[in-house]
Amino acid sequence: MTQVEIGRGKNGRRAYALDEIGIVPSRRTRDPEEVSIAWQIDAYRFDLPLVVSPMDSVVSPKTAIEVGRLGGLAVLDLEGLWTRYEDPEPLLEEVAGLKGEAATRRLQEIYNAPIKDELIGRRIEEIRAAGVTTAVRLSPQRTVQHHKAVIDAGVDIFVIRGTTVSAEHVSGRAEPLNLKQFIYELDVPVIVGGCATYTAALHLMRTGAAGVLVGFGGGASHTTRTVLGVVVPMATAISDVAAARRDYMDESGGRYVHVIADGGMGTSGDIAKAIACGADAVMVGSPLARAAEAPGRGFHWGSEAQHPELPRGKRVEFGTVGTLRQILHGPSSVADGSMNLMGALRRTMATAGYSDLKEFQRVEVVVAPQQP
């Protein structure tokens, strides 16, 4: 790809965000009711290509069960309030009432409580008892410490998620997580990320992961770009990682690793464009933070917001627009792409003439900068 001269001593590759590209319809259209948006990873099949972000403002055991019944997969954060407190509801109510910068300080305080393995087991068992696929998240830093409680509780899908996860983490202070060995020894599929480059994704795929998260997560609530200066526009990141998936299939003799776009999925149009760029599914947070059932009560924050030394996120107020069912399946009462997310995806695919997700990944796209 063409390098752009940033200055005499530095060149960079031009990258594209999702709002800078557009989907091009083909010569054929379809009835939206004849379009399939089903997605399967390992032995688990879902009616929707939807993974809900492991954020306390969105996923509780109760909402994880409801999302599962609606056809998606919700990931419970095992480093969140639900594994630190017997009853986090009063704290969630308090966080929703905090003002300004006081929110970050208070989040740091309440997330300082220890994670309890017995609560990990209890939350997983609660979701499993409802008969839906159970998925949970740990950061790479805490995976070794708590993974036994996760496996013993009978989780279905294990997510190892951080701002940036590599297969070659170097540390002089502690023994880093050996992803390849760890994943090999587990009996459950593992989704790992985030990453944003071809090379990093290829290395993660070689660990044996069933899925790779693309992006840095928490698009609407994180401040990673401001605090660390780290950012890769999502359209380019997804396309690069999809290329790594293709090449890894050749390298491995046909093993398929799912690409899950994580971060910046604020509207139904973003979801469609992420899949058009090569994603198999999307991980979303902010659209579902607007649900009446969301634990955040109209507010949204991720794990980055409560970091004890360097917060890279903030609590954002979104308000409430409808129920989980309305946000995912409609009907919509607004025209901004924040409701009926899955119905909109079906219509996009039908308009472009594609009948399933794998076909839709081949749709033509163009660079189409957003109009002012």
mmCIF file of N, CA and C in Angstrom, residues 198-266:
data_model
loop_
_atom_site.group_PDB
_atom_site.id
_atom_site.type_symbol
_atom_site.label_atom_id
_atom_site.label_comp_id
_atom_site.label_asym_id
_atom_site.label_seq_id
_atom_site.Cartn_x
_atom_site.Cartn_y
_atom_site.Cartn_z
ATOM 1 N N TYR A 198 -1.611 -7.052 10.696
ATOM 2 C CA TYR A 198 -1.495 -8.364 10.051
ATOM 3 C C TYR A 198 -0.564 -9.272 10.846
ATOM 4 N N THR A 199 0.608 -8.777 11.194
ATOM 5 C CA THR A 199 1.611 -9.607 11.864
ATOM 6 C C THR A 199 1.158 -10.033 13.246
ATOM 7 N N ALA A 200 0.630 -9.097 14.028
ATOM 8 C CA ALA A 200 0.163 -9.445 15.373
ATOM 9 C C ALA A 200 -0.965 -10.460 15.315
ATOM 10 N N ALA A 201 -1.879 -10.299 14.373
ATOM 11 C CA ALA A 201 -3.000 -11.233 14.236
ATOM 12 C C ALA A 201 -2.513 -12.621 13.844
ATOM 13 N N LEU A 202 -1.561 -12.696 12.917
ATOM 14 C CA LEU A 202 -1.026 -13.979 12.484
ATOM 15 C C LEU A 202 -0.390 -14.724 13.652
ATOM 16 N N HIS A 203 0.331 -14.010 14.496
ATOM 17 C CA HIS A 203 0.950 -14.632 15.664
ATOM 18 C C HIS A 203 -0.109 -15.139 16.639
ATOM 19 N N LEU A 204 -1.179 -14.376 16.834
ATOM 20 C CA LEU A 204 -2.246 -14.827 17.732
ATOM 21 C C LEU A 204 -2.958 -16.050 17.160
ATOM 22 N N MET A 205 -3.152 -16.087 15.862
ATOM 23 C CA MET A 205 -3.795 -17.240 15.234
ATOM 24 C C MET A 205 -2.963 -18.503 15.426
ATOM 25 N N ARG A 206 -1.657 -18.350 15.421
ATOM 26 C CA ARG A 206 -0.761 -19.500 15.590
ATOM 27 C C ARG A 206 -0.779 -20.064 17.009
ATOM 28 N N THR A 207 -1.378 -19.354 17.957
ATOM 29 C CA THR A 207 -1.479 -19.874 19.322
ATOM 30 C C THR A 207 -2.566 -20.932 19.447
ATOM 31 N N GLY A 208 -3.426 -21.054 18.441
ATOM 32 C CA GLY A 208 -4.532 -21.990 18.511
ATOM 33 C C GLY A 208 -5.851 -21.353 18.875
ATOM 34 N N ALA A 209 -5.904 -20.026 18.899
ATOM 35 C CA ALA A 209 -7.142 -19.331 19.240
ATOM 36 C C ALA A 209 -8.225 -19.634 18.212
ATOM 37 N N ALA A 210 -9.460 -19.725 18.698
ATOM 38 C CA ALA A 210 -10.600 -19.930 17.801
ATOM 39 C C ALA A 210 -11.033 -18.627 17.145
ATOM 40 N N GLY A 211 -10.757 -17.511 17.814
ATOM 41 C CA GLY A 211 -11.138 -16.208 17.292
ATOM 42 C C GLY A 211 -10.149 -15.143 17.737
ATOM 43 N N VAL A 212 -10.039 -14.086 16.932
ATOM 44 C CA VAL A 212 -9.143 -12.971 17.234
ATOM 45 C C VAL A 212 -9.956 -11.685 17.233
ATOM 46 N N LEU A 213 -9.801 -10.885 18.275
ATOM 47 C CA LEU A 213 -10.465 -9.591 18.374
ATOM 48 C C LEU A 213 -9.614 -8.534 17.674
ATOM 49 N N VAL A 214 -10.253 -7.754 16.817
ATOM 50 C CA VAL A 214 -9.564 -6.685 16.079
ATOM 51 C C VAL A 214 -9.974 -5.344 16.664
ATOM 52 N N GLY A 215 -8.987 -4.541 17.048
ATOM 53 C CA GLY A 215 -9.284 -3.231 17.614
ATOM 54 C C GLY A 215 -8.900 -3.193 19.077
ATOM 55 N N PHE A 216 -9.179 -2.063 19.688
ATOM 56 C CA PHE A 216 -8.781 -1.855 21.071
ATOM 57 C C PHE A 216 -9.961 -1.842 22.017
ATOM 58 N N GLY A 217 -11.172 -2.128 21.508
ATOM 59 C CA GLY A 217 -12.351 -2.210 22.364
ATOM 60 C C GLY A 217 -12.775 -0.849 22.893
ATOM 61 N N GLY A 218 -13.977 -0.811 23.457
ATOM 62 C CA GLY A 218 -14.464 0.392 24.141
ATOM 63 C C GLY A 218 -14.411 1.650 23.319
ATOM 64 N N GLY A 219 -14.782 1.573 22.057
ATOM 65 C CA GLY A 219 -14.621 2.710 21.160
ATOM 66 C C GLY A 219 -15.226 4.000 21.664
ATOM 67 N N ALA A 220 -16.429 3.937 22.229
ATOM 68 C CA ALA A 220 -17.119 5.155 22.649
ATOM 69 C C ALA A 220 -16.662 5.662 23.998
ATOM 70 N N SER A 221 -16.039 4.788 24.807
ATOM 71 C CA SER A 221 -15.707 5.184 26.173
ATOM 72 C C SER A 221 -14.215 5.210 26.473
ATOM 73 N N HIS A 222 -13.376 4.670 25.564
ATOM 74 C CA HIS A 222 -11.959 4.677 25.904
ATOM 75 C C HIS A 222 -11.280 5.940 25.384
ATOM 76 N N THR A 223 -10.166 6.280 26.031
ATOM 77 C CA THR A 223 -9.377 7.454 25.643
ATOM 78 C C THR A 223 -7.951 7.038 25.312
ATOM 79 N N THR A 224 -7.791 5.807 24.810
ATOM 80 C CA THR A 224 -6.467 5.275 24.510
ATOM 81 C C THR A 224 -5.720 6.172 23.526
ATOM 82 N N ARG A 225 -6.441 6.702 22.544
ATOM 83 C CA ARG A 225 -5.777 7.566 21.565
ATOM 84 C C ARG A 225 -5.216 8.815 22.236
ATOM 85 N N THR A 226 -5.971 9.399 23.153
ATOM 86 C CA THR A 226 -5.535 10.616 23.828
ATOM 87 C C THR A 226 -4.426 10.339 24.828
ATOM 88 N N VAL A 227 -4.555 9.252 25.590
ATOM 89 C CA VAL A 227 -3.611 8.971 26.672
ATOM 90 C C VAL A 227 -2.322 8.330 26.168
ATOM 91 N N LEU A 228 -2.435 7.347 25.277
ATOM 92 C CA LEU A 228 -1.263 6.620 24.796
ATOM 93 C C LEU A 228 -0.844 6.988 23.382
ATOM 94 N N GLY A 229 -1.724 7.637 22.631
ATOM 95 C CA GLY A 229 -1.426 7.935 21.232
ATOM 96 C C GLY A 229 -1.561 6.728 20.328
ATOM 97 N N VAL A 230 -2.187 5.661 20.821
ATOM 98 C CA VAL A 230 -2.327 4.418 20.063
ATOM 99 C C VAL A 230 -3.683 4.388 19.372
ATOM 100 N N VAL A 231 -3.682 4.243 18.050
ATOM 101 C CA VAL A 231 -4.940 4.145 17.308
ATOM 102 C C VAL A 231 -4.661 3.541 15.928
ATOM 103 N N VAL A 232 -5.529 2.645 15.488
ATOM 104 C CA VAL A 232 -5.508 2.144 14.115
ATOM 105 C C VAL A 232 -6.946 2.171 13.611
ATOM 106 N N PRO A 233 -7.247 2.935 12.569
ATOM 107 C CA PRO A 233 -8.615 2.999 12.061
ATOM 108 C C PRO A 233 -9.152 1.611 11.734
ATOM 109 N N MET A 234 -10.421 1.372 12.080
ATOM 110 C CA MET A 234 -10.964 0.017 12.085
ATOM 111 C C MET A 234 -11.113 -0.625 10.709
ATOM 112 N N ALA A 235 -11.484 0.128 9.689
ATOM 113 C CA ALA A 235 -11.661 -0.491 8.370
ATOM 114 C C ALA A 235 -10.349 -1.118 7.898
ATOM 115 N N THR A 236 -9.263 -0.411 8.076
ATOM 116 C CA THR A 236 -7.954 -0.934 7.687
ATOM 117 C C THR A 236 -7.536 -2.092 8.584
ATOM 118 N N ALA A 237 -7.750 -1.951 9.900
ATOM 119 C CA ALA A 237 -7.352 -3.004 10.838
ATOM 120 C C ALA A 237 -8.083 -4.310 10.532
ATOM 121 N N ILE A 238 -9.387 -4.236 10.313
ATOM 122 C CA ILE A 238 -10.165 -5.451 10.017
ATOM 123 C C ILE A 238 -9.683 -6.090 8.720
ATOM 124 N N SER A 239 -9.459 -5.288 7.705
ATOM 125 C CA SER A 239 -9.017 -5.817 6.414
ATOM 126 C C SER A 239 -7.651 -6.477 6.526
ATOM 127 N N ASP A 240 -6.742 -5.887 7.300
ATOM 128 C CA ASP A 240 -5.418 -6.481 7.489
ATOM 129 C C ASP A 240 -5.504 -7.824 8.211
ATOM 130 N N VAL A 241 -6.343 -7.881 9.257
ATOM 131 C CA VAL A 241 -6.459 -9.122 10.018
ATOM 132 C C VAL A 241 -7.190 -10.199 9.203
ATOM 133 N N ALA A 242 -8.139 -9.782 8.378
ATOM 134 C CA ALA A 242 -8.796 -10.744 7.483
ATOM 135 C C ALA A 242 -7.784 -11.342 6.504
ATOM 136 N N ALA A 243 -6.819 -10.534 6.065
ATOM 137 C CA ALA A 243 -5.758 -11.061 5.196
ATOM 138 C C ALA A 243 -4.893 -12.068 5.946
ATOM 139 N N ALA A 244 -4.642 -11.795 7.231
ATOM 140 C CA ALA A 244 -3.884 -12.748 8.052
ATOM 141 C C ALA A 244 -4.654 -14.060 8.200
ATOM 142 N N ARG A 245 -5.966 -13.990 8.346
ATOM 143 C CA ARG A 245 -6.805 -15.191 8.431
ATOM 144 C C ARG A 245 -6.672 -16.023 7.158
ATOM 145 N N ARG A 246 -6.735 -15.368 6.019
ATOM 146 C CA ARG A 246 -6.601 -16.063 4.734
ATOM 147 C C ARG A 246 -5.245 -16.756 4.628
ATOM 148 N N ASP A 247 -4.181 -16.043 4.967
ATOM 149 C CA ASP A 247 -2.850 -16.620 4.836
ATOM 150 C C ASP A 247 -2.615 -17.710 5.875
ATOM 151 N N TYR A 248 -3.208 -17.555 7.062
ATOM 152 C CA TYR A 248 -3.058 -18.595 8.081
ATOM 153 C C TYR A 248 -3.780 -19.878 7.660
ATOM 154 N N MET A 249 -4.894 -19.734 6.962
ATOM 155 C CA MET A 249 -5.588 -20.922 6.443
ATOM 156 C C MET A 249 -4.672 -21.707 5.508
ATOM 157 N N ASP A 250 -3.956 -21.015 4.643
ATOM 158 C CA ASP A 250 -3.011 -21.677 3.748
ATOM 159 C C ASP A 250 -1.876 -22.320 4.534
ATOM 160 N N GLU A 251 -1.373 -21.590 5.509
ATOM 161 C CA GLU A 251 -0.246 -22.065 6.311
ATOM 162 C C GLU A 251 -0.607 -23.288 7.148
ATOM 163 N N SER A 252 -1.833 -23.315 7.682
ATOM 164 C CA SER A 252 -2.239 -24.360 8.617
ATOM 165 C C SER A 252 -2.959 -25.525 7.954
ATOM 166 N N GLY A 253 -3.140 -25.439 6.672
ATOM 167 C CA GLY A 253 -3.840 -26.512 5.980
ATOM 168 C C GLY A 253 -5.347 -26.431 6.104
ATOM 169 N N GLY A 254 -5.881 -25.220 6.292
ATOM 170 C CA GLY A 254 -7.328 -25.043 6.273
ATOM 171 C C GLY A 254 -7.970 -24.661 7.598
ATOM 172 N N ARG A 255 -7.187 -24.410 8.645
ATOM 173 C CA ARG A 255 -7.781 -24.018 9.929
ATOM 174 C C ARG A 255 -8.294 -22.572 9.843
ATOM 175 N N TYR A 256 -9.567 -22.387 10.186
ATOM 176 C CA TYR A 256 -10.213 -21.076 10.062
ATOM 177 C C TYR A 256 -10.301 -20.413 11.435
ATOM 178 N N VAL A 257 -9.756 -19.223 11.551
ATOM 179 C CA VAL A 257 -9.830 -18.442 12.792
ATOM 180 C C VAL A 257 -10.781 -17.274 12.562
ATOM 181 N N HIS A 258 -11.749 -17.123 13.435
ATOM 182 C CA HIS A 258 -12.756 -16.088 13.268
ATOM 183 C C HIS A 258 -12.203 -14.711 13.635
ATOM 184 N N VAL A 259 -12.581 -13.734 12.845
ATOM 185 C CA VAL A 259 -12.181 -12.343 13.058
ATOM 186 C C VAL A 259 -13.372 -11.591 13.619
ATOM 187 N N ILE A 260 -13.197 -11.004 14.799
ATOM 188 C CA ILE A 260 -14.284 -10.300 15.474
ATOM 189 C C ILE A 260 -13.877 -8.843 15.662
ATOM 190 N N ALA A 261 -14.599 -7.943 15.022
ATOM 191 C CA ALA A 261 -14.303 -6.513 15.121
ATOM 192 C C ALA A 261 -14.727 -5.998 16.483
ATOM 193 N N ASP A 262 -13.819 -5.353 17.194
ATOM 194 C CA ASP A 262 -14.052 -4.953 18.581
ATOM 195 C C ASP A 262 -13.738 -3.479 18.771
ATOM 196 N N GLY A 263 -14.804 -2.667 18.827
ATOM 197 C CA GLY A 263 -14.606 -1.242 19.078
ATOM 198 C C GLY A 263 -15.060 -0.392 17.910
ATOM 199 N N GLY A 264 -15.733 0.704 18.220
ATOM 200 C CA GLY A 264 -16.162 1.614 17.169
ATOM 201 C C GLY A 264 -17.417 1.180 16.445
ATOM 202 N N MET A 265 -18.150 0.196 17.005
ATOM 203 C CA MET A 265 -19.393 -0.263 16.373
ATOM 204 C C MET A 265 -20.574 0.497 16.967
ATOM 205 N N GLY A 266 -20.698 1.765 16.641
ATOM 206 C CA GLY A 266 -21.714 2.591 17.266
ATOM 207 C C GLY A 266 -23.084 2.533 16.606
#
